Coordinates of C-alpha atoms and ligand atoms in Angstrom, one line a residue:
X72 CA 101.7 97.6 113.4
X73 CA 103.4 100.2 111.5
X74 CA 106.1 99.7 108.8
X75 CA 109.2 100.3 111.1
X76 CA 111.8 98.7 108.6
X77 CA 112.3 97.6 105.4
X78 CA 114.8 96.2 103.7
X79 CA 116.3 94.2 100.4
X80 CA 117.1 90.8 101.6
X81 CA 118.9 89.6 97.8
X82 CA 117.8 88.6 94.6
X83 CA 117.6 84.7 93.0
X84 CA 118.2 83.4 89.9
X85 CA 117.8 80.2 90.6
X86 CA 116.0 77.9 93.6
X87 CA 119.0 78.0 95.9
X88 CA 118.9 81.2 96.4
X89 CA 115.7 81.6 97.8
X90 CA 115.4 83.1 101.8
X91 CA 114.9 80.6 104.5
X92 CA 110.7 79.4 104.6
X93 CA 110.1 81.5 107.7
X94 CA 107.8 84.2 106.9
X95 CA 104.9 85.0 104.5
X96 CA 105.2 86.1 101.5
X97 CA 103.4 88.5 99.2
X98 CA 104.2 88.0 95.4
X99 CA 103.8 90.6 93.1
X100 CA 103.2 89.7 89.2
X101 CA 102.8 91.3 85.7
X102 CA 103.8 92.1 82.8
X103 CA 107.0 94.4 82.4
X104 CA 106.6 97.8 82.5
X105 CA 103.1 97.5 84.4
X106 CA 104.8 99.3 88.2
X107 CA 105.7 95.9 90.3
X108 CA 108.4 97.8 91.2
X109 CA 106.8 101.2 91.6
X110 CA 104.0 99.6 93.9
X111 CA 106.5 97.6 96.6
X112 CA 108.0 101.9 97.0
X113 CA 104.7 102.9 97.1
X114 CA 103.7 100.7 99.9
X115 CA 106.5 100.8 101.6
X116 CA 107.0 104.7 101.3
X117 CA 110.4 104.2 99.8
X118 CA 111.4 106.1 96.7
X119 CA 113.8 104.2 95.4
X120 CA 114.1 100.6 97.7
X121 CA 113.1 98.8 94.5
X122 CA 114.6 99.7 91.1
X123 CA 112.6 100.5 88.9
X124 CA 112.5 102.2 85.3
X125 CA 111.2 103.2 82.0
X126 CA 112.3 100.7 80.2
X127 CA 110.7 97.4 80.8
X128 CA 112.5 94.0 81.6
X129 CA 114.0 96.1 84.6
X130 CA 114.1 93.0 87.2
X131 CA 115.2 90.6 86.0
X132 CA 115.5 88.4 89.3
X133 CA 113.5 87.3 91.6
X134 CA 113.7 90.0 94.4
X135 CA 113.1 90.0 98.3
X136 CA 111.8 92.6 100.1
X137 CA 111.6 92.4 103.6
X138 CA 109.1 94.4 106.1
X139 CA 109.1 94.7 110.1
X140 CA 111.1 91.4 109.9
X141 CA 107.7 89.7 110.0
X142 CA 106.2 89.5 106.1
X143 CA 108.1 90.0 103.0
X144 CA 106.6 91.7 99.2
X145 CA 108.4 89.3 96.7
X146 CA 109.2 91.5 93.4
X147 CA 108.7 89.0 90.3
X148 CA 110.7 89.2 87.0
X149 CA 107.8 91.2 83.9
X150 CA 106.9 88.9 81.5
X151 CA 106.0 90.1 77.8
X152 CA 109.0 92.0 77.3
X153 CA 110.0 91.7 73.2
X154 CA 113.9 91.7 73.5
X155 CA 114.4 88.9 75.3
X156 CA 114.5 85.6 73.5
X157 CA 112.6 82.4 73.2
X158 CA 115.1 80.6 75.4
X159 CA 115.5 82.7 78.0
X160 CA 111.6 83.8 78.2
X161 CA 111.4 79.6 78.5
X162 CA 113.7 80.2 81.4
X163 CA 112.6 83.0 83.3
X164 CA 108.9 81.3 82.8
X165 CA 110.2 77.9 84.5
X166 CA 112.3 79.8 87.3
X167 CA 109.4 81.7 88.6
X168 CA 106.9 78.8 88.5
X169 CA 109.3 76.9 90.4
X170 CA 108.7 79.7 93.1
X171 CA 105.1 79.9 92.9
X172 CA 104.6 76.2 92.9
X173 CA 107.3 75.4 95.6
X174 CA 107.0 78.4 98.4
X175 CA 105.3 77.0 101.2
X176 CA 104.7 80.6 103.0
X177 CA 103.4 81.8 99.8
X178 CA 100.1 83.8 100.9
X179 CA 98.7 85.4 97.9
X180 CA 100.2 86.4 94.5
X181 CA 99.1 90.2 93.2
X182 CA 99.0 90.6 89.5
X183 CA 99.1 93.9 88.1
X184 CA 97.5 95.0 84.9
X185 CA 98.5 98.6 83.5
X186 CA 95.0 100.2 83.2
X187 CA 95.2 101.4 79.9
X188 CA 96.0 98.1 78.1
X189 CA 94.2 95.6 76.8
X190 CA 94.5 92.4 78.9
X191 CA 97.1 89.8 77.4
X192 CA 97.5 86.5 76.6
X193 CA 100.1 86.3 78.9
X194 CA 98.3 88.2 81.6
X195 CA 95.4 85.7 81.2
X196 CA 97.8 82.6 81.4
X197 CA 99.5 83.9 84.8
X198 CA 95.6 84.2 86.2
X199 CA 94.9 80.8 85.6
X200 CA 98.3 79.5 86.6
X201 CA 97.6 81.4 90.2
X202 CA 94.2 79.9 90.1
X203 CA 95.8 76.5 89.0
X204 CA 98.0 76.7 92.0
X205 CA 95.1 77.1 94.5
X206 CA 95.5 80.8 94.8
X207 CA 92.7 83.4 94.5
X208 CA 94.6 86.5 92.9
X209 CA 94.1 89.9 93.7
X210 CA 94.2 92.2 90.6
X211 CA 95.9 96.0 90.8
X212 CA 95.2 98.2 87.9
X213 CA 98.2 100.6 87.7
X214 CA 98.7 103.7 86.5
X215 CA 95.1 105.5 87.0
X216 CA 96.3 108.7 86.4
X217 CA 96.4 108.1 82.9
X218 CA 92.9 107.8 82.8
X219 CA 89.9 109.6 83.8
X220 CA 86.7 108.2 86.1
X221 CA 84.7 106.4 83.7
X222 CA 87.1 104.9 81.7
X223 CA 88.9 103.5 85.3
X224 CA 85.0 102.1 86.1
X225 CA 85.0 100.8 82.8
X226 CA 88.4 98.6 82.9
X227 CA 87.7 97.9 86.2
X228 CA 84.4 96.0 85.4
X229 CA 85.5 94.2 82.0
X230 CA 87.9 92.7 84.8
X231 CA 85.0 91.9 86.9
X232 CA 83.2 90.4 83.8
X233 CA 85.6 89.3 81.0
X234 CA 88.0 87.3 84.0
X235 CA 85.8 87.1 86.5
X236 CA 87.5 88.4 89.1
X237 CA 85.2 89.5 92.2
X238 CA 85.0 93.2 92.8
X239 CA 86.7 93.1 95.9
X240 CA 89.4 91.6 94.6
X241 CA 89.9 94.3 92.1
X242 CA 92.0 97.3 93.2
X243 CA 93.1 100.4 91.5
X244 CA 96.4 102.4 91.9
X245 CA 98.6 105.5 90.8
X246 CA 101.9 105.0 92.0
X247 CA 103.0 107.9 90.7
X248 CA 100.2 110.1 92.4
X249 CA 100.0 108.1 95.4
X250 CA 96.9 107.0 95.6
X251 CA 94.7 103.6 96.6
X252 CA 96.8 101.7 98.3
X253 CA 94.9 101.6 101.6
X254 CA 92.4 99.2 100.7
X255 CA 95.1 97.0 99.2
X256 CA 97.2 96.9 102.7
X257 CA 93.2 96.3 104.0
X258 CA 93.3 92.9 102.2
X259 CA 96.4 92.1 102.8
X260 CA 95.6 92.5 106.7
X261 CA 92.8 90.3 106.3
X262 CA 94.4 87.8 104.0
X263 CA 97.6 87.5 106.8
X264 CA 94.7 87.4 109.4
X265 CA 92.8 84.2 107.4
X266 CA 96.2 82.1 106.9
X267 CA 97.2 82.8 110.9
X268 CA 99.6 85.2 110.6
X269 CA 99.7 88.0 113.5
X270 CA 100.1 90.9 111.3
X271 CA 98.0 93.8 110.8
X272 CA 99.6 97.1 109.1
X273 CA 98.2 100.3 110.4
X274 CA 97.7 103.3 108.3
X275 CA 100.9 105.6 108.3
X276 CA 100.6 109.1 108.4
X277 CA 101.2 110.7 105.1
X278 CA 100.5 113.6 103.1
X279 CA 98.8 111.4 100.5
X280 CA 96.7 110.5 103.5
X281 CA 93.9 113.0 102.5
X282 CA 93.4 112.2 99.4
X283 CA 94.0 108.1 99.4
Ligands
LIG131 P1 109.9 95.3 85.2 O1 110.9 95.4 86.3 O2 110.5 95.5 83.9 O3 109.1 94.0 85.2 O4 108.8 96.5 85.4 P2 107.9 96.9 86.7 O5 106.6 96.2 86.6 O6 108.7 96.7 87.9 O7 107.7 98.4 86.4 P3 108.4 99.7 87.2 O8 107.9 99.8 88.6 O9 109.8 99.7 86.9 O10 107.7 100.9 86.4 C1 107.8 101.0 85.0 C2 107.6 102.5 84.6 O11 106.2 102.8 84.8 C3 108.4 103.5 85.4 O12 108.8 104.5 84.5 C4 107.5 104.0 86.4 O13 107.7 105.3 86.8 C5 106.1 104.0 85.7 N1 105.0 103.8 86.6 C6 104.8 102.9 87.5 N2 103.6 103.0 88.1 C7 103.0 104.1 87.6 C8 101.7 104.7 87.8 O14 100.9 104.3 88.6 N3 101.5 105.8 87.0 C9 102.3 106.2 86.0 N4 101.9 107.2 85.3 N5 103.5 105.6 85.8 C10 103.9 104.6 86.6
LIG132 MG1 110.5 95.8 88.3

């Protein structure tokens, strides 16, 4: 299967608003500012499908992506972000648990860490509420280019070892430069394939191809 189409099916604020229960759904999670955004263009080869931007607490909503109208990436609101306040953080936190608890096609959630920071209270809470939830996690490190080899191997294995996460579900990515996201569509074939779903996304031809 190649990625033949695309598209933004709406955002939710609240449970209502959710799409129908029909297809599976990819979630991705992490703080704001970490490239949630940045990743769905990246696998999708869109520049600009999802917004995203410099300054963090970009989405807001809960937003719907959806691909070969068979599978959908599910774009989570960033938590962590200073200006909003108590209340609404209370709000947001509640409104996207209410997904992650309620979504019945709900394969996997993804949580991104940006490589270069230190892991976060917060970031350690949503890793045990995905574990609470019967979920395994898969972890991206964004932003690699920021760092050289060792230090990548480095955060990579405090992962392994301070949150004890399994090496292969660790997985490291420059969305900027394009690179690694081939043996994150890899698991997501295979976790598609374990829950029964028929879909298994080919590699596309792309310059980055080379050096992926
Ligand atoms: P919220 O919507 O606020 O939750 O943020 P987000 O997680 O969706 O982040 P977004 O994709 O909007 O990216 C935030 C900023 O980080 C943007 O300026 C991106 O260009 C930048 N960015 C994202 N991924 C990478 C990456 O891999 N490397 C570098 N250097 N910058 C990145
Ligand atoms: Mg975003």
């Amino acid at each position: 299967m190649k990625i033949t189409s695309a598209t933004f099916l709406g955002s939710a604020v609240g449970g209502d608003q959710f799409p129908p229960e029909d297809l599976p759904e990819l979630a991705f999670a992490g703080r704001s500012n970490v490239g949630k955004s940045s990743l769905i263009n990246y696998l999708l080869n869109r520049r600009s499908l999802a917004r995203t931007s410099s300054t963090p607490g970009k989405t807001q909503t809960i937003n719907f992506y959806e691909i070969n109208g068979a599978f959908r990436f599910v774009d989570l609101p960033g938590y962590g972000y200073a200006k909003v306040s108590k209340a609404e953080k209370a709000k947001w936190g509640s409104f996207i648990e209410l997904y992650l608890r309620e979504r019945k096609k709900l394969v996997e959630i993804i949580l991104l860490l940006d490589v270069r920071r230190k892991v976060g209270e917060d970031d350690i809470q949503m890793l045990n509420f995905i574990r609470a939830m019967g979920y395994q996690g898969r972890v991206v490190l964004t932003k690699i280019d920021k760092l050289n080899q060792s230090q990548i191997v480095r955060a990579r294995r405090d992962i392994e070892d301070k949150l004890g996460v399994p090496k292969e579900h660790i997985f490291i990515i420059s969305n900027l430069k394009a690179k690694g996201k081939y043996p994150l569509w890899e698991s997501f074939n295979k976790l598609f394939q374990e829950k029964g779903f028929p879909i298994n996304l080919e590699r596309q031809i792309s310059p980055e191809q080379k050096n992926a």
